[in-house]
Coordinates of C-alpha atoms in Angstrom, one line a residue:
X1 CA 30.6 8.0 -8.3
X2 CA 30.6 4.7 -9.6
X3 CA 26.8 2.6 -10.2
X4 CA 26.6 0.0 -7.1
X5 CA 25.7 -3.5 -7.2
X6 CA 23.7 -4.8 -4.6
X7 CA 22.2 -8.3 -4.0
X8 CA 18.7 -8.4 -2.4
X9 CA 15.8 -11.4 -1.9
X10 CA 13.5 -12.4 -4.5
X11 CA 10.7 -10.6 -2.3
X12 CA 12.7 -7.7 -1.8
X13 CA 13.1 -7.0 -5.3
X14 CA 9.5 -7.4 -5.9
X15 CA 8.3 -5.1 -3.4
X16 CA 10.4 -2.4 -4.7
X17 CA 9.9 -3.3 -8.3
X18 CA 5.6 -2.7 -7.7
X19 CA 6.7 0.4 -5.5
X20 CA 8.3 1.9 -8.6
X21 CA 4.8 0.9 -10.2
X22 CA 2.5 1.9 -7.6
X23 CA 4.1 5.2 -6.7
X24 CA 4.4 5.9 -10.4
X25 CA 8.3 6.3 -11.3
X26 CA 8.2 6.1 -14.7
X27 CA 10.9 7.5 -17.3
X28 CA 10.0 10.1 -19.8
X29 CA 8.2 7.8 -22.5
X30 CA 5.6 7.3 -19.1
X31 CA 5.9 3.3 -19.6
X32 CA 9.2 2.2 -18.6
X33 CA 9.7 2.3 -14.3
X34 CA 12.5 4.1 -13.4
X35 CA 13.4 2.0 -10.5
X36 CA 16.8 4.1 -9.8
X37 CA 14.3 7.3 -8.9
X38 CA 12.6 4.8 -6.4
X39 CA 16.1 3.9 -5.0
X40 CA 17.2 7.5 -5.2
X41 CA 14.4 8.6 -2.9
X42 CA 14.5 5.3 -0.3
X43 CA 18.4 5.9 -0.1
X44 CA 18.0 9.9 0.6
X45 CA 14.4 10.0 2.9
X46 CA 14.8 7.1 5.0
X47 CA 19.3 6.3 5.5
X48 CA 19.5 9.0 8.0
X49 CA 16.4 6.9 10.4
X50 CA 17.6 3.6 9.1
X51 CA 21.1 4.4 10.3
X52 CA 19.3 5.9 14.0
X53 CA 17.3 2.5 13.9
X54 CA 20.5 0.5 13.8
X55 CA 23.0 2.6 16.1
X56 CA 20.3 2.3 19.1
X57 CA 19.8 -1.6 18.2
X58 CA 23.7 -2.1 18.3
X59 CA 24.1 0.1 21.3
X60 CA 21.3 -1.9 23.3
X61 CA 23.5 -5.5 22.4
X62 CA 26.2 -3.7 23.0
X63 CA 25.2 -3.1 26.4
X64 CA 24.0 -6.6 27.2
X65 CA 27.0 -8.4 25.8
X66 CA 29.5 -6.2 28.2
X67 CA 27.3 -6.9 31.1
X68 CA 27.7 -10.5 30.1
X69 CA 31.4 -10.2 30.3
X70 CA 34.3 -9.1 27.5
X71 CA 34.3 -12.4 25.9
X72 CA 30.5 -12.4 25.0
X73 CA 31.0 -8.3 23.9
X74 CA 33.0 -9.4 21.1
X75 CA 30.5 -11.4 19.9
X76 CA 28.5 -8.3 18.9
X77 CA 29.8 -7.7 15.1
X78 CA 28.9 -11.4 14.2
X79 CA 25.4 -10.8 16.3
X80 CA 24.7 -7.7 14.4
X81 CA 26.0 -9.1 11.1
X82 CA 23.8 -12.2 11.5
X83 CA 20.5 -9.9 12.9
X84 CA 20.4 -7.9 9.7
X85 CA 20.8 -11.3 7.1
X86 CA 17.9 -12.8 9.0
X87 CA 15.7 -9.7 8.6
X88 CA 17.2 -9.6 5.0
X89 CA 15.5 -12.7 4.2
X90 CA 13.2 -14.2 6.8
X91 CA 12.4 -17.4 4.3
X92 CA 16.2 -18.6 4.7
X93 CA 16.0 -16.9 0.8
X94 CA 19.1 -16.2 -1.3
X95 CA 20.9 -12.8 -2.5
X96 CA 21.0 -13.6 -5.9
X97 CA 18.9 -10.7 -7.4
X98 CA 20.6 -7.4 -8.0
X99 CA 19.9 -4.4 -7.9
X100 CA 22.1 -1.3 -9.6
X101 CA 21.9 2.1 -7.9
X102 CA 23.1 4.8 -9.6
X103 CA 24.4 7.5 -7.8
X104 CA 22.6 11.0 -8.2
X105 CA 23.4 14.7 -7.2
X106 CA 20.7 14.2 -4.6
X107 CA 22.1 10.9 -3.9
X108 CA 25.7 11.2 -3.9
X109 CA 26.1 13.3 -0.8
X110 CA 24.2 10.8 1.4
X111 CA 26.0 7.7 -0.1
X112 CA 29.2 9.8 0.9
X113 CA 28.0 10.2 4.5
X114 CA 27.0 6.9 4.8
X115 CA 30.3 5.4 3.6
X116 CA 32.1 8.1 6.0
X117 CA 29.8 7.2 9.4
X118 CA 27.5 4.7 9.0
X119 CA 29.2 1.5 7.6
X120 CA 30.4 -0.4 10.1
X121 CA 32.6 -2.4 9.0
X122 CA 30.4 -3.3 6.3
X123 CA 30.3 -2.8 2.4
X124 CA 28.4 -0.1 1.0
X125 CA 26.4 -3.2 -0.8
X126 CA 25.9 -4.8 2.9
X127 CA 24.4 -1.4 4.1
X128 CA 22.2 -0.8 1.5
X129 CA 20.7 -4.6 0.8
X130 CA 20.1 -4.0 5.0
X131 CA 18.3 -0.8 4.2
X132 CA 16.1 -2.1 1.6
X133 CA 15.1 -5.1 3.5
X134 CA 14.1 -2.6 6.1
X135 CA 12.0 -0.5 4.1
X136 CA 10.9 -3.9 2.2
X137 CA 9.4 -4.9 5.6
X138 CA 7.0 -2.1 5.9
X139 CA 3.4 -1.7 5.1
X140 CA 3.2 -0.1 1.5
X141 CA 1.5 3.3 3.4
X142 CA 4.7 3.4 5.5
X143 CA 7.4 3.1 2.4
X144 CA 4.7 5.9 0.7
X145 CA 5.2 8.2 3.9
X146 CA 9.5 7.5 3.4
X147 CA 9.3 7.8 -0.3
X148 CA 7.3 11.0 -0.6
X149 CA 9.2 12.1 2.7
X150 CA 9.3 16.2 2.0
X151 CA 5.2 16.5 0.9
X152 CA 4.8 14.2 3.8
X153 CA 6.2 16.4 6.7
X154 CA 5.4 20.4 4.8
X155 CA 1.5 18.8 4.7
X156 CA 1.8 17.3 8.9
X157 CA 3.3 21.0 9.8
X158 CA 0.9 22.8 7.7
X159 CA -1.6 20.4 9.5
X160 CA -0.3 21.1 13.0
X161 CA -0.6 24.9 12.5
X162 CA -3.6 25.0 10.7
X163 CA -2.4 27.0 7.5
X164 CA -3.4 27.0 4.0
X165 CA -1.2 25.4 1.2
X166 CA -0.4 25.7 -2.5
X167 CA 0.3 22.5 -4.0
X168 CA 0.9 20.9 -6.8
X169 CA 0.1 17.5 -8.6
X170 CA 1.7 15.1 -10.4
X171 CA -1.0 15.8 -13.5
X172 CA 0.3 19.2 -13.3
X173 CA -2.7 20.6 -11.6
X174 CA -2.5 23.6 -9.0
X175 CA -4.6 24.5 -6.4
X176 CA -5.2 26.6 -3.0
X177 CA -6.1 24.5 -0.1
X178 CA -7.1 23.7 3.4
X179 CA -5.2 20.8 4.5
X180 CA -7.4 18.8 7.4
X181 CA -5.6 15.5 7.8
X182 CA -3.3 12.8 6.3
X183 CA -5.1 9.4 7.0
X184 CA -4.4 5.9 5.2
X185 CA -6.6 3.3 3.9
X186 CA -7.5 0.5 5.7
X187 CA -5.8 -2.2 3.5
X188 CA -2.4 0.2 4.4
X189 CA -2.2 0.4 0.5
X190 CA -2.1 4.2 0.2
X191 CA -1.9 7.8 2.1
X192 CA -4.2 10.6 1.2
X193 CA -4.6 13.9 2.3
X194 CA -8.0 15.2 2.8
X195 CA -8.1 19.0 1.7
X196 CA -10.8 21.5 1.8
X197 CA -11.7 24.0 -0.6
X198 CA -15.1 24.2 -2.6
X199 CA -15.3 20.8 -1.9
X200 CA -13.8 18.1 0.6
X201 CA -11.7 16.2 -1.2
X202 CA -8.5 13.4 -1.0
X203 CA -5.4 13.6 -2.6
X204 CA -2.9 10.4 -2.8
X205 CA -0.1 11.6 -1.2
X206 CA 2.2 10.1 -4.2
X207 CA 0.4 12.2 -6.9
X208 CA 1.4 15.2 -5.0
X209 CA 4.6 16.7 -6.5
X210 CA 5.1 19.6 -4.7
X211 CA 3.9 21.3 -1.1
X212 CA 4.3 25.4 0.0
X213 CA 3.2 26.7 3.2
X214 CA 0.8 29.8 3.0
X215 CA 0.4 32.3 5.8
X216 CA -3.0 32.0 5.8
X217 CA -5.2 30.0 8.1
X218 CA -7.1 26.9 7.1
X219 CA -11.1 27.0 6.7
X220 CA -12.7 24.2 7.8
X221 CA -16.4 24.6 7.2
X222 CA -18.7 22.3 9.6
X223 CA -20.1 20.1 6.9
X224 CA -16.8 19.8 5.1
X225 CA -15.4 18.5 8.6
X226 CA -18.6 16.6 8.7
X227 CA -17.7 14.8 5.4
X228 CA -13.9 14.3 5.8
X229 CA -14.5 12.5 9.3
X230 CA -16.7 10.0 7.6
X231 CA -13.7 9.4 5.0
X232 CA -11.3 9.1 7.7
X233 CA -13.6 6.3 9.6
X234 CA -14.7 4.5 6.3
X235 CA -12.0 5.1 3.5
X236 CA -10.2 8.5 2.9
X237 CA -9.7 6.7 -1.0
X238 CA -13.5 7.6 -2.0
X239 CA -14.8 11.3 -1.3
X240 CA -18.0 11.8 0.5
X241 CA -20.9 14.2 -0.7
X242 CA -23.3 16.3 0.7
X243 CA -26.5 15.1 0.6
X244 CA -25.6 11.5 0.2
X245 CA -27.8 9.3 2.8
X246 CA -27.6 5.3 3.6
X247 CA -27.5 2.4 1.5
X248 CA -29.2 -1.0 1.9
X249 CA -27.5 -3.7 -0.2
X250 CA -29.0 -7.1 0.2
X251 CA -26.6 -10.0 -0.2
X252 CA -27.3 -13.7 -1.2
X253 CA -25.8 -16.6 0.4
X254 CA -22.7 -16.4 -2.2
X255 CA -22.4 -12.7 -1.7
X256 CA -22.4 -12.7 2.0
X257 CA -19.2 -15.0 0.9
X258 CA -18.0 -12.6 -1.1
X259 CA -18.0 -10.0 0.7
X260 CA -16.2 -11.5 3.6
X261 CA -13.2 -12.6 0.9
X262 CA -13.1 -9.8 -0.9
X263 CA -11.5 -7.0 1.9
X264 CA -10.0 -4.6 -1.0
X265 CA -12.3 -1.1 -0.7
X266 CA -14.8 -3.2 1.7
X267 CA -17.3 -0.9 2.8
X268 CA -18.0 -1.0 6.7
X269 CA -21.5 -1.5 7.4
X270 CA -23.2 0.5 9.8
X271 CA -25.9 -2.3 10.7
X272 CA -26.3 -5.5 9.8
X273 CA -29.6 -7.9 9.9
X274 CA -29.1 -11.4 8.5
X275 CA -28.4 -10.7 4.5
X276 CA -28.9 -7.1 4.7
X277 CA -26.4 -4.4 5.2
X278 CA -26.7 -0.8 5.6
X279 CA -24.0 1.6 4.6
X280 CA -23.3 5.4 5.4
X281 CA -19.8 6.0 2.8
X282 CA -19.2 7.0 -0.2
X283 CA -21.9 6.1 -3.1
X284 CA -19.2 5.5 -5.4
X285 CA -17.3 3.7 -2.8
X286 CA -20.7 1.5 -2.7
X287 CA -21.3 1.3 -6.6
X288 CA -17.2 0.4 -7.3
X289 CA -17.3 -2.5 -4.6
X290 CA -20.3 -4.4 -5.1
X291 CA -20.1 -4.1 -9.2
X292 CA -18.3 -7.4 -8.9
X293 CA -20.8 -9.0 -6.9
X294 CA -23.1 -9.6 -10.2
X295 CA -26.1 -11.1 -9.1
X296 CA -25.0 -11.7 -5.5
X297 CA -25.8 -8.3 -4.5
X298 CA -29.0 -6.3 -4.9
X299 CA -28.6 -2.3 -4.0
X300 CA -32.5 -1.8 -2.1
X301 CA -32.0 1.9 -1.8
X302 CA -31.0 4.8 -3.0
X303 CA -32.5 4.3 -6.3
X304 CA -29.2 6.7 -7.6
X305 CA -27.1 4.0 -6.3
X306 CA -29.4 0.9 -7.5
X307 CA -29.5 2.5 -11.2
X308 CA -25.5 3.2 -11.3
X309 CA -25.1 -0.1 -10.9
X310 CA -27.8 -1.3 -13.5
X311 CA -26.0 1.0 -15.6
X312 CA -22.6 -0.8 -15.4
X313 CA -23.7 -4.1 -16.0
X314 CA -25.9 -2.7 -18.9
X315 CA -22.6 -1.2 -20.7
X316 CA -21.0 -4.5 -20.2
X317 CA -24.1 -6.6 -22.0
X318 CA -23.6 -4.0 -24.8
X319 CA -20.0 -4.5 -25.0
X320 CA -21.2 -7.8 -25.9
X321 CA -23.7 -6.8 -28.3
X322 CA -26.5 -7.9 -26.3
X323 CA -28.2 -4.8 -25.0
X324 CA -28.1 -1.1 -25.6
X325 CA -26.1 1.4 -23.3
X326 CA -28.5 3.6 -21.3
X327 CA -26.6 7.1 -19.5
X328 CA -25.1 6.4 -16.4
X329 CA -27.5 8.7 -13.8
X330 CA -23.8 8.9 -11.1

């Protein structure tokens, strides 16, 4: 099968093109993106709902045009035609970047389907710059869910019947868990899993290569739960230890402004009084956010959390040759 041409949106191609980055397709030297993988995986996980989504969007015009009367019903290709170019490119934008797919063993039997059923009257091209606007539109948790479709649904019914997996990660690690839930961040930037084992722990769900069912159940020990319910409310991203208690960051007039424009990994505070916050998250979570807040944020308590953070901006003066590194206590 031959390599197909397709013309998407500036945007278009740039959401795929940081997909390929942020979902780690990368050829074997491990720096170039191999953006056909990406494409490989969009065109085999997500054609078949894609193709759902459109047949009950054309049968619903379909239906309202006839009840309007035989003239109006034919109408619907040029309706349908004109639907999918808006949603293509909602800025009145141009299809002037392509994009080459390259058919693959996985791929090819899909593209044959699609070319068989699904078409249309439209090009292969058509149907795929359509598709990829679709998927483009998505939050970037959503287009992680279609892209990494298979560890996705063997993690939700492992989840559903409460069994143990054996995974595997992209890092070539293997491991024996207790999946307890598949939860998202709240930018909608990533999907983790949240496992149990020694530990209670998160997983992005694009670093996981590989997902088998085990007949045994899942253990969920009570503090584990305890921990993994607090990263589901404040961010699955940063694990949660035992033992860890509130912070109390106080914030000058600057970093209260900062820390209403800087949402990215925003802890949620759990109570608020004028410039002071208190937090009940992950440390780290708390030491990774306000490191950029220099001066603009004082951590009152824990003195764990207070010292990490000395730490950091003591390695950075020493970087410049002004003051001597000192062990990071976290």
């Amino acid at each position: 099968m031959e390599k197909l041409k397709i013309y998407v949106t500036a945007h278009i191609a740039d959401v795929l093109a940081k997909d390929a980055e942020n979902f780690e397709f990368y050829k074997k030297d491990g720096r170039t993106l191999n953006k056909n993988a990406l494409l490989t995986k969009i065109v085999v996980h997500y054609s078949g709902r894609f193709s759902r989504e459109q047949a009950s969007l054309a049968d619903f015009l379909a239906r309202k045009l006839h009840a309007a009367g035989s003239e109006a019903a034919k109408a619907l290709p040029a309706i349908f035609d004109r639907l999918n170019e808006r949603a293509a490119a909602t800025d009145g934008e141009k299809f002037d970047v392509p994009l080459s797919l390259k058919p693959t063993k996985e791929s090819e039997p899909v593209i044959d389907y699609i070319e068989a059923y699904s078409l249309s009257g439209r090009t292969l091209s058509e149907y795929f710059r359509s598709l990829f606007a679709a998927y483009a539109s998505l939050p970037q948790d959503k287009r992680e869910e279609i892209v990494f479709k298979a560890q996705y649904d063997a993690l939700s019914e492992a989840i559903r019947r409460k069994k143990k997996v054996f995974l595997t990660t992209a890092a070539k690690a293997a491991m024996e868990i207790s999946p307890y839930a598949l939860s998202g961040s709240k930018e909608e930037l990533h999907l983790y899993l949240i496992g149990m084992g020694r530990t209670c722990f998160p997983l992005r769900l694009s670093r996981i290569a590989s997902v088998t069912l085990l007949p045994d159940d899942a253990v969920f020990p009570e503090e584990q739960v305890r921990l993994a319910e607090k990263m589901i409310r404040y961010g699955p991203q940063f694990a949660c230890r035992t033992g860890e208690g509130k912070v109390l960051v106080e914030l000058t007039p600057q970093g209260e402004k900062k820390f209403r424009k800087l949402y990215v990994h925003r802890p949620v505070p759990v109570k608020a009084e004028g410039c002071r916050l208190w937090f009940d998250c992950s440390h780290f979570q708390i030491v990774q956010y306000f490191e950029r807040f220099g001066k603009d944020a004082r951590v009152i308590y824990p003195e764990s959390v207070r010292n990490a953070i000395v730490s950091f901006h003591r390695r950075a003066l020493a970087a410049y040759g002004e003051l001597p590194p000192k062990q990071d206590p976290m």
